[in-house]
Short mmCIF file of C-alpha atoms in Angstrom, two decimals:
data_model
loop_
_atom_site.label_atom_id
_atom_site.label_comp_id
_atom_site.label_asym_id
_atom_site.label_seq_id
_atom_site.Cartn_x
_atom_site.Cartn_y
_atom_site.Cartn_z
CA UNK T 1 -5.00 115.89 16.76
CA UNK T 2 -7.16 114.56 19.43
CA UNK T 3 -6.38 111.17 17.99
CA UNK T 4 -2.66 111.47 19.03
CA UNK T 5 -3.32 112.98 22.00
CA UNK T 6 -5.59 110.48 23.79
CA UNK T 7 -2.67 108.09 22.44
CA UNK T 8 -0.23 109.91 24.12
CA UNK T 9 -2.30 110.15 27.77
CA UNK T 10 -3.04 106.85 26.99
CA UNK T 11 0.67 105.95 27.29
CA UNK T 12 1.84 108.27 30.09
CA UNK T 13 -1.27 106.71 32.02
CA UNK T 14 0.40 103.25 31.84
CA UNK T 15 3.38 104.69 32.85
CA UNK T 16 2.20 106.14 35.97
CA UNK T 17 0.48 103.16 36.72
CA UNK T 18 3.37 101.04 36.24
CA UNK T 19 5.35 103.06 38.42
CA UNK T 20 2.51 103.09 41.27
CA UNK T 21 2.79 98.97 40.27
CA UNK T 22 6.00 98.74 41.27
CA UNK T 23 5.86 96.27 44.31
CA UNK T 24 3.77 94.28 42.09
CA UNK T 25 6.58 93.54 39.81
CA UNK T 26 8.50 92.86 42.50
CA UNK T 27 5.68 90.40 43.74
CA UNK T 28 5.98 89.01 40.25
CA UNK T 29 9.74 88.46 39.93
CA UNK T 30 9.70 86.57 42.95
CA UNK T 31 7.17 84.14 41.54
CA UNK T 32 9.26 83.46 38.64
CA UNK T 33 12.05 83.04 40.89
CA UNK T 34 10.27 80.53 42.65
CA UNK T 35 9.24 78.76 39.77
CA UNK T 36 12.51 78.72 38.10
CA UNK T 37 14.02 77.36 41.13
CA UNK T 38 11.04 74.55 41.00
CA UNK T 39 11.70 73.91 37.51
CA UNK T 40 15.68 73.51 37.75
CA UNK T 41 14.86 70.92 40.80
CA UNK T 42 12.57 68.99 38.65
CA UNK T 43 15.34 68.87 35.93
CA UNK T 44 18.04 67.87 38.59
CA UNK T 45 15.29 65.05 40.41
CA UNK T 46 15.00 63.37 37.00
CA UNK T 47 17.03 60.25 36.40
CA UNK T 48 18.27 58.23 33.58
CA UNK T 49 17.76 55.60 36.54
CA UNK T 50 13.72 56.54 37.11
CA UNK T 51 11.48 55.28 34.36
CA UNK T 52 9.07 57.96 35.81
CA UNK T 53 9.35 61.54 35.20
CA UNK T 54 8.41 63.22 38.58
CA UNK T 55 6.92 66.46 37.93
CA UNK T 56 6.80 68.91 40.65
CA UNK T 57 6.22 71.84 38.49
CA UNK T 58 2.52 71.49 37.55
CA UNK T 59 1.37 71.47 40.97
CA UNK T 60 2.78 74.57 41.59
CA UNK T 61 1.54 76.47 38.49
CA UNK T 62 -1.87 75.11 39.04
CA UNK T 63 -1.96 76.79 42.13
CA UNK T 64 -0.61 80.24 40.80
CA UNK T 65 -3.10 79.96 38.11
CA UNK T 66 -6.17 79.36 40.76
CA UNK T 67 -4.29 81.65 43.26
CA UNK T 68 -2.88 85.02 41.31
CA UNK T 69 -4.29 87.42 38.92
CA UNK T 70 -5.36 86.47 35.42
CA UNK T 71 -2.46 88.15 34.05
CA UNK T 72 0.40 87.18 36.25
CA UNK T 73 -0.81 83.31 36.30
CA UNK T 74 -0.68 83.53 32.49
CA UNK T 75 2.56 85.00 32.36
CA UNK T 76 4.04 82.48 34.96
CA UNK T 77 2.39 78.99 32.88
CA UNK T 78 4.21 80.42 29.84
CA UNK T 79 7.47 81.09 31.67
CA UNK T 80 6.98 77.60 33.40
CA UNK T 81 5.79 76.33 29.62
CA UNK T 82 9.29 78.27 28.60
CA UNK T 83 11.77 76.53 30.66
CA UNK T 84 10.27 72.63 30.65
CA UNK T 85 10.34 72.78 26.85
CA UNK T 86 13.87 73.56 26.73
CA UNK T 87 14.66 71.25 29.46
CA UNK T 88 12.27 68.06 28.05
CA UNK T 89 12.45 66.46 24.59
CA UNK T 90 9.01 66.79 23.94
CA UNK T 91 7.44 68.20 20.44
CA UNK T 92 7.76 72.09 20.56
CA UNK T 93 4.62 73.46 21.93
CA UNK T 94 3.79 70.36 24.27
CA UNK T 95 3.61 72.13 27.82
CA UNK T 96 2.55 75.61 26.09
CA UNK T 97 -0.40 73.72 24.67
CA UNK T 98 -1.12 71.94 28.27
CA UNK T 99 -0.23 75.21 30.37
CA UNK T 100 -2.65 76.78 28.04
CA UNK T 101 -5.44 74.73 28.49
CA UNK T 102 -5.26 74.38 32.26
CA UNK T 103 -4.85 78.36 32.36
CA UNK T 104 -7.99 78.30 30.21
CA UNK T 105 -9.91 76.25 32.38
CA UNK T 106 -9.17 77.10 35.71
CA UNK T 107 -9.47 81.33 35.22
CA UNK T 108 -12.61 80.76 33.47
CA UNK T 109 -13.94 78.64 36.67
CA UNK T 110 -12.34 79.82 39.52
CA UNK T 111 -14.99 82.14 40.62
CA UNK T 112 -17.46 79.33 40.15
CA UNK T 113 -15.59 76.63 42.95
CA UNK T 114 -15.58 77.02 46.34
CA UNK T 115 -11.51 76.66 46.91
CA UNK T 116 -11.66 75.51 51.07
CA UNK T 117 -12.14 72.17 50.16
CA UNK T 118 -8.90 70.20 50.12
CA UNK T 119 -10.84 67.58 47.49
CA UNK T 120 -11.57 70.23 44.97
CA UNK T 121 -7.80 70.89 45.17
CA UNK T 122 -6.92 67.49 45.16
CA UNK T 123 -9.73 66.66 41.49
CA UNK T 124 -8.01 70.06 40.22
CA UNK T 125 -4.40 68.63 40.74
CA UNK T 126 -5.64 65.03 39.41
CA UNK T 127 -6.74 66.20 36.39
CA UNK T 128 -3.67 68.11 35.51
CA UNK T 129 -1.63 65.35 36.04
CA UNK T 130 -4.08 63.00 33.73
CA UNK T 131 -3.94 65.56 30.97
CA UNK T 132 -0.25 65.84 31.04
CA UNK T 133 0.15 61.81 31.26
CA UNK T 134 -2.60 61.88 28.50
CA UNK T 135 -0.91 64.26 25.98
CA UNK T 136 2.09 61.97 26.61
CA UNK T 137 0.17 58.63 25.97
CA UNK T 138 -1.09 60.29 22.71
CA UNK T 139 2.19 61.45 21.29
CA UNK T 140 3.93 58.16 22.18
CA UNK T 141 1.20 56.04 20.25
CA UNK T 142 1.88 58.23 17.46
CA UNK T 143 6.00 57.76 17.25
CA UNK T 144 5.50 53.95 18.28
CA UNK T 145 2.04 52.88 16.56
CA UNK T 146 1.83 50.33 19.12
CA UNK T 147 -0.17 49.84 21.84
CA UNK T 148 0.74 46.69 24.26
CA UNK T 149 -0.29 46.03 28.48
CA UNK T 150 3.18 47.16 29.49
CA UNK T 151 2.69 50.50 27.86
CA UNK T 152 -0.84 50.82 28.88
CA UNK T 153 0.38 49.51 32.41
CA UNK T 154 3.05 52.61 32.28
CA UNK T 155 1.18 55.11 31.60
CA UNK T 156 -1.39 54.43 34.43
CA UNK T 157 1.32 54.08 36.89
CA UNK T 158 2.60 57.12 35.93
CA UNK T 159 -0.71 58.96 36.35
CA UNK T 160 -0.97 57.33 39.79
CA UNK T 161 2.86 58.42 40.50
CA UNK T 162 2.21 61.97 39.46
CA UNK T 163 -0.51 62.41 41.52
CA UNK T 164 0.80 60.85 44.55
CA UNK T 165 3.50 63.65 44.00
CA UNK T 166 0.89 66.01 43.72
CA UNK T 167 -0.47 65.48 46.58
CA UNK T 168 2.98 65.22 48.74
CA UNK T 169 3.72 68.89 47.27
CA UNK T 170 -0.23 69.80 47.91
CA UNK T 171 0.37 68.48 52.18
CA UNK T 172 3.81 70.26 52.11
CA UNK T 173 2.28 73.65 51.25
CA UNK T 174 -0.43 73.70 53.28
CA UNK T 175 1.96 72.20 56.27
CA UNK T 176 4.21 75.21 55.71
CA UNK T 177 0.99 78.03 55.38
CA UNK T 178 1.83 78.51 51.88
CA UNK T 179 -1.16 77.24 50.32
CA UNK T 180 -3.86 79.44 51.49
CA UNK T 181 -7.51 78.81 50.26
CA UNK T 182 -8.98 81.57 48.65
CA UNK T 183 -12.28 82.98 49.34
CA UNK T 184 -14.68 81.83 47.00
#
C-alpha cells in the first residue's frame, strides 16, 4: 500500500512542479521556435545551383547544447536531428547519430572549458562542422567506392565553407548580444 502511494506522491509531485515550471516551457517552446525557423531557412538557402550545402543549423544547436540545461539541449538536438532528416536525403539516423555525439561530448565537458574565449568557441564549432563533413565523406565512399582528388578536394572545401559559415553566424550572435559566454 505504501508502494502505490509513494507512486502516487511521486506523480502529483511532478505535477506541481510542472506547473511551478511553467515559464520554463514557455522558455522552451521558444527555442524550438527558433530553431525551426533556423532549420526551414537552411532548407530554403539550399540550392540545386550550390554544390555546397550551407548549414546554419549546427552552429546554433552547438550553442544550445553548451548554453541550456542538459535536458532542454537534448531535447532541442533531437528536434533539430527531427526536422533535417526529413528535410535531407541522408540515411535515417544520420544527424540523430551526429546530434548525439556532439550532445555527448559537449554536456560531459562543459563544466571542464572555460567558455570566454572566442577560440574555444570557434575549435568547438570547427569540430562540429568536420564531424558532420566527415560522416558525409564516409557515407559517400561507401555508395561510390571511389575515392579521386576532386572528391577529396570537395570535401575539404566544404569543411572550410562550413566553418567560414560558422563563424559568420558565431560574429552575428555575439554582434547582436545573443551569444553570451557562460561562466565557467
Amino acid at each position: 500500500m505504501s508502494l502505490i502511494f509513494n507512486f502516487l506522491k511521486s506523480i502529483t509531485n511532478f505535477f506541481v512542479e510542472l506547473a511551478h515550471q511553467k515559464e520554463s516551457i514557455n522558455y522552451g517552446l521558444k527555442k524550438g521556435g527558433i530553431l525551426t525557423g533556423v532549420v526551414v531557412l537552411q532548407i530554403l538557402s539550399s540550392s540545386p545551383f550550390l554544390s555546397f550545402q550551407v548549414d546554419i543549423t549546427t552552429p546554433l544547436l552547438i550553442y544550445f547544447m553548451i548554453k541550456e540545461s542538459e535536458s532542454l539541449s537534448f531535447v532541442l538536438a533531437m528536434y533539430g536531428a527531427l526536422l533535417l532528416e526529413g528535410a535531407y536525403f541522408f540515411p535515417f539516423g544520420f544527424y540523430f547519430a551526429s546530434y548525439s555525439c556532439f550532445w555527448l561530448f559537449l554536456t560531459s565537458t562543459r563544466e571542464y572549458i572555460r567558455w570566454q574565449n572566442a577560440y574555444t568557441w570557434l575549435s568547438f564549432l570547427f569540430l562540429s562542422q568536420a564531424l558532420l563533413v566527415s560522416m558525409e565523406i564516409l557515407l559517400s565512399f561507401i555508395k561510390l567506392s571511389v575515392i579521386s582528388s576532386e572528391t577529396i578536394f570537395y570535401f575539404a572545401s566544404s569543411i572550410f565553407i562550413r566553418f567560414i559559415t560558422s563563424i559568420i553566424i558565431f560574429v552575428l550572435l555575439s554582434i547582436r548580444g545573443i551569444l553570451v559566454f557562460p561562466k565557467g
